Coordinates of C-alpha atoms in Angstrom, one line a residue:
M1 CA -91.2 67.8 -120.2
P2 CA -90.4 70.9 -118.4
T3 CA -86.7 72.5 -119.5
N4 CA -84.6 75.1 -118.8
T5 CA -82.6 77.0 -121.9
N6 CA -79.5 79.0 -120.2
D7 CA -75.9 78.7 -121.8
N8 CA -74.6 75.6 -120.2
N9 CA -72.5 77.3 -117.7
P10 CA -70.5 74.9 -115.5
K11 CA -71.2 77.2 -112.7
T12 CA -74.6 76.9 -112.8
F13 CA -75.3 73.5 -114.5
K14 CA -77.2 71.3 -112.4
S15 CA -76.7 67.2 -112.7
G16 CA -77.5 64.4 -110.3
F17 CA -78.7 60.5 -110.1
I18 CA -81.8 59.8 -109.2
S19 CA -82.9 56.5 -107.8
I20 CA -86.3 55.0 -108.7
I21 CA -87.3 52.5 -105.9
G22 CA -90.2 50.2 -104.8
K23 CA -92.0 47.1 -104.7
P24 CA -92.5 45.1 -108.0
N25 CA -95.1 46.3 -110.2
V26 CA -95.5 49.9 -109.4
G27 CA -94.7 51.6 -112.5
K28 CA -90.8 52.5 -112.1
S29 CA -89.8 51.3 -115.5
T30 CA -93.1 53.0 -117.3
F31 CA -92.0 56.3 -115.6
L32 CA -88.6 56.0 -116.7
N33 CA -89.2 55.5 -120.4
R34 CA -91.6 58.5 -120.4
V35 CA -89.2 60.8 -119.0
I36 CA -86.3 59.6 -121.2
G37 CA -88.9 59.7 -124.3
E38 CA -87.6 56.2 -125.6
K39 CA -88.4 52.7 -124.1
I40 CA -85.0 51.6 -122.8
A41 CA -86.5 49.5 -120.0
A42 CA -88.8 46.4 -120.4
V43 CA -92.2 47.1 -119.0
S44 CA -95.2 44.4 -118.0
Y45 CA -98.0 44.3 -116.0
R46 CA -96.4 41.3 -114.3
P47 CA -94.1 42.0 -111.2
Q48 CA -90.3 42.0 -111.5
T49 CA -89.9 42.4 -115.1
T50 CA -86.9 44.7 -114.7
R51 CA -83.7 42.4 -113.5
N52 CA -80.9 44.9 -114.0
K53 CA -80.1 48.4 -112.8
I54 CA -81.0 50.8 -116.0
L55 CA -79.7 54.2 -116.2
G56 CA -81.9 56.6 -118.4
I57 CA -80.3 60.2 -118.9
T58 CA -82.1 63.3 -119.9
T59 CA -80.1 66.3 -120.9
T60 CA -80.8 70.2 -121.2
N61 CA -78.7 73.2 -121.6
S62 CA -79.2 73.6 -118.0
Y63 CA -79.3 70.3 -116.3
Q64 CA -78.5 66.7 -116.8
M65 CA -80.7 64.2 -114.9
I66 CA -79.5 60.4 -114.5
F67 CA -82.4 58.2 -113.5
I68 CA -81.7 54.7 -111.9
D69 CA -84.2 52.3 -112.4
T70 CA -83.9 49.5 -110.3
P71 CA -85.5 46.0 -109.9
G72 CA -88.5 45.7 -107.4
L73 CA -87.6 45.2 -103.7
H74 CA -88.8 41.5 -103.0
T75 CA -87.7 38.8 -100.9
P76 CA -85.7 36.6 -103.5
K77 CA -86.8 32.8 -104.1
N78 CA -83.6 32.1 -106.5
K79 CA -80.0 33.0 -107.3
L80 CA -81.9 35.5 -109.9
G81 CA -84.0 36.8 -107.4
E82 CA -80.9 37.5 -105.2
F83 CA -79.3 39.1 -108.1
M84 CA -82.2 41.4 -108.5
Q85 CA -82.5 42.3 -104.9
Y86 CA -78.9 43.4 -104.9
Q87 CA -79.4 45.5 -107.8
A88 CA -82.5 47.2 -106.2
T89 CA -80.8 47.9 -102.7
G90 CA -77.6 49.1 -104.4
G91 CA -79.6 51.8 -106.1
I92 CA -80.7 53.2 -103.2
S93 CA -77.3 54.1 -102.3
D94 CA -76.3 55.1 -105.8
G95 CA -79.0 58.2 -105.9
D96 CA -78.4 61.9 -105.0
I97 CA -82.1 61.8 -104.7
I98 CA -84.6 58.8 -104.1
L99 CA -87.8 58.6 -105.7
S100 CA -89.9 56.0 -103.6
F101 CA -92.6 54.6 -105.9
V102 CA -96.0 53.3 -104.5
D103 CA -99.1 52.2 -106.3
S104 CA -102.3 54.0 -105.5
A105 CA -104.5 50.9 -105.4
H106 CA -102.3 49.3 -102.9
P107 CA -102.7 50.0 -98.8
Y108 CA -100.2 52.1 -96.7
D109 CA -96.6 50.7 -96.8
P110 CA -94.7 51.8 -93.9
E111 CA -91.5 50.2 -95.4
T112 CA -91.2 52.7 -98.1
T113 CA -89.8 55.9 -96.1
K114 CA -87.2 57.2 -98.2
G115 CA -86.8 60.6 -100.4
I116 CA -89.6 61.7 -102.4
L117 CA -92.6 59.7 -102.3
V118 CA -94.2 59.0 -105.9
I119 CA -97.8 57.7 -105.7
N120 CA -98.3 56.3 -109.2
K121 CA -101.2 55.0 -111.0
I122 CA -103.7 57.5 -110.0
D123 CA -105.6 57.2 -113.3
T124 CA -106.9 53.9 -111.8
I125 CA -108.6 55.3 -108.9
N126 CA -111.1 57.8 -108.2
K127 CA -110.0 61.6 -107.8
P128 CA -111.4 62.2 -104.5
D129 CA -109.6 59.3 -103.3
I130 CA -106.2 60.8 -104.1
L131 CA -106.1 63.4 -101.0
P132 CA -106.6 60.6 -98.1
L133 CA -103.6 58.8 -100.1
I134 CA -101.4 61.7 -99.6
Q135 CA -102.7 62.2 -96.0
Q136 CA -101.9 58.7 -95.1
Y137 CA -98.1 59.1 -96.1
S138 CA -97.5 62.6 -95.1
A139 CA -95.8 61.8 -91.6
D140 CA -93.1 60.2 -93.4
F141 CA -92.6 62.1 -96.4
P142 CA -92.5 66.0 -96.9
H143 CA -92.8 65.7 -100.5
I144 CA -95.3 63.7 -102.4
F145 CA -96.3 63.6 -106.2
P146 CA -99.3 61.6 -107.1
I147 CA -98.7 60.7 -111.1
S148 CA -99.7 58.4 -113.8
A149 CA -96.7 57.4 -115.4
R150 CA -98.9 55.8 -118.1
T151 CA -100.9 59.1 -119.2
G152 CA -98.2 61.6 -118.0
E153 CA -100.5 63.2 -115.4
G154 CA -98.7 65.0 -112.7
V155 CA -95.5 64.0 -114.1
D156 CA -94.2 67.5 -115.4
E157 CA -94.7 68.7 -111.7
L158 CA -92.6 66.1 -110.3
I159 CA -89.9 67.0 -112.8
S160 CA -89.8 70.6 -112.3
Y161 CA -89.4 69.8 -108.5
L162 CA -86.6 67.4 -109.3
I163 CA -84.8 70.0 -111.6
S164 CA -85.4 72.8 -108.9
I165 CA -83.4 70.4 -106.2
L166 CA -80.9 69.2 -108.4
P167 CA -77.3 69.9 -107.1
I168 CA -74.7 72.0 -109.2
G169 CA -72.7 69.6 -110.8
P170 CA -70.9 68.4 -114.2
K171 CA -72.2 66.8 -117.1
F172 CA -71.8 63.1 -116.7
F173 CA -72.5 62.0 -120.2
D174 CA -72.6 63.1 -123.7
E175 CA -76.2 65.0 -124.5
D176 CA -77.5 62.4 -126.9
T177 CA -76.8 59.7 -124.4
L178 CA -80.0 58.2 -123.5
T179 CA -78.7 54.9 -121.5
D180 CA -75.7 53.3 -120.2
Q181 CA -77.3 49.8 -121.8
P182 CA -75.3 48.8 -124.7
E183 CA -77.7 48.7 -128.1
K184 CA -77.8 44.9 -127.9
V185 CA -78.8 44.7 -124.2
I186 CA -81.9 47.1 -125.1
A187 CA -82.7 44.8 -128.0
S188 CA -82.7 41.9 -125.4
E189 CA -85.1 43.5 -123.1
M190 CA -87.4 44.3 -125.7
I191 CA -87.4 40.8 -127.0
R192 CA -88.0 39.5 -123.4
E193 CA -90.6 42.3 -123.0
K194 CA -92.7 40.9 -126.0
C195 CA -92.6 37.5 -124.5
F196 CA -93.8 38.6 -120.8
K197 CA -96.6 40.6 -122.9
L198 CA -97.7 38.0 -125.4
L199 CA -97.3 34.8 -123.2
D200 CA -99.6 36.4 -120.5
K201 CA -99.7 34.1 -117.8
E202 CA -98.9 30.7 -119.4
L203 CA -95.0 30.8 -118.6
P204 CA -93.3 31.7 -115.5
F205 CA -90.4 34.1 -115.0
G206 CA -87.6 31.4 -116.6
I207 CA -87.0 33.5 -119.4
A208 CA -83.9 35.0 -120.6
V209 CA -82.7 36.6 -123.9
E210 CA -79.1 36.5 -125.2
I211 CA -78.0 38.2 -128.7
E212 CA -75.7 36.1 -130.7
K213 CA -75.2 38.4 -133.5
F214 CA -75.8 42.3 -134.0
K215 CA -74.2 43.4 -136.9
T216 CA -74.7 46.1 -139.7
D217 CA -74.2 45.3 -143.3
E218 CA -73.0 47.4 -146.2
K219 CA -76.9 48.5 -146.6
N220 CA -77.2 49.9 -143.0
I221 CA -79.5 47.0 -142.2
I222 CA -79.1 45.4 -138.7
H223 CA -79.0 41.9 -138.5
I224 CA -79.8 40.4 -135.0
D225 CA -79.8 36.8 -134.0
A226 CA -81.3 36.3 -130.4
N227 CA -81.8 33.1 -128.5
I228 CA -84.8 33.1 -126.0
F229 CA -83.9 30.7 -123.1
C230 CA -86.4 28.9 -120.7
E231 CA -86.4 26.3 -118.3
K232 CA -88.5 23.3 -119.6
N233 CA -89.4 21.9 -123.0
S234 CA -93.0 22.4 -122.4
H235 CA -92.0 26.1 -122.2
K236 CA -90.4 26.0 -125.2
A237 CA -93.5 24.6 -127.2
I238 CA -95.2 27.4 -125.3
I239 CA -93.1 30.1 -126.6
I240 CA -93.0 28.9 -130.2
G241 CA -96.7 28.4 -130.4
K242 CA -98.9 26.5 -132.9
K243 CA -96.9 26.5 -136.1
G244 CA -94.5 29.1 -134.8
A245 CA -97.2 31.6 -134.6
T246 CA -96.4 33.0 -130.9
L247 CA -92.6 33.1 -131.8
K248 CA -93.4 34.9 -135.1
E249 CA -95.3 37.5 -133.5
I250 CA -92.8 38.1 -130.5
G251 CA -90.0 38.7 -133.2
A252 CA -92.4 41.2 -135.4
Q253 CA -93.4 43.3 -132.2
A254 CA -89.9 43.4 -130.8
R255 CA -88.6 44.4 -134.2
R256 CA -90.8 47.2 -134.6
D257 CA -89.7 48.7 -131.2
I258 CA -85.7 48.2 -131.9
E259 CA -86.2 49.9 -135.4
R260 CA -87.9 52.8 -133.4
F261 CA -85.2 53.1 -131.0
L262 CA -82.2 52.5 -133.3
G263 CA -83.6 54.4 -136.3
E264 CA -82.3 51.7 -138.8
K265 CA -84.0 48.7 -140.9
V266 CA -83.7 45.7 -138.4
F267 CA -83.7 41.8 -139.6
L268 CA -84.4 40.0 -136.6
Q269 CA -84.1 36.1 -136.1
T270 CA -85.2 34.5 -133.1
W271 CA -84.5 30.8 -131.5
V272 CA -85.9 29.2 -128.5
K273 CA -83.4 26.8 -126.4
V274 CA -83.9 25.1 -123.1
R275 CA -81.4 25.6 -120.0
E276 CA -83.2 23.9 -117.0
N277 CA -83.0 25.7 -113.8
W278 CA -80.7 28.5 -115.0
R279 CA -82.1 30.8 -112.5
N280 CA -80.4 29.2 -109.5
S281 CA -77.0 28.8 -111.6
A282 CA -74.5 31.2 -110.9
S283 CA -72.5 30.4 -114.5
Q284 CA -75.8 30.6 -116.4
L285 CA -76.9 34.0 -114.6
K286 CA -73.4 35.2 -115.1
N287 CA -73.7 34.4 -119.2
F288 CA -77.0 36.0 -119.2
G289 CA -75.4 39.1 -118.0
Y290 CA -76.6 39.3 -114.2
I291 CA -73.6 39.8 -112.4
N292 CA -73.3 41.7 -109.2
K293 CA -70.6 44.0 -109.6
E294 CA -69.0 45.5 -106.2

């Protein structure tokens, strides 16, 4: 990742908020995790994995970039979808700089006409096809960057350009801060991501994760109790799996990610519970932290 090493002079220090917008499943969270260097946002090939706005922060001696990862822009089908759409559109106005993400494999999208265009997933198409893609968008975007957030191709060039246009500004967060999300929220996102990954297409989007306990003992082992909520008893059986095998694997993979992020030993216990139609319940959404803040 490009860096600059001047002396942290407040008269030359740069900082800014960078909104990452686009339709579902264009790789916004994958990009955020790459530039931060840690997994702080749930990633899945399935659309609408991200539900909340998440800040990812990278800081050097000369700049601080605060990336705002937003849910994919889409037409809401329930109260959860309405919440996600609010989070997505709010992220547009929050940024000093806007990165509009599109998928290289999808056709031209005339609705995406804000800020800097990022054509993601160029690792999935033939190299000769990249230039025609750029030409398609060139009338609407003066600055276009083809990248692969998955492999890192083109990301350094994009970051270098962002550094060059960052405004002079203060350091909004401490140098070691990577995100605005509490550790327990990151843990819940990692568990939810493993549900998406391991359940594949067997389960709809009606999964939420709630952390009941997050406590460090005298041996510096972090004990986490997590409830995985779904909307039907049939879904509960799928999450648990035969003889509990699926739930066990969800917990094992999530625990490894949480340990890497926290740098401590983790003891994770998970339970599966049913809350019918929670995605259309204002009170349930509030319980799970999906609250639109004015």
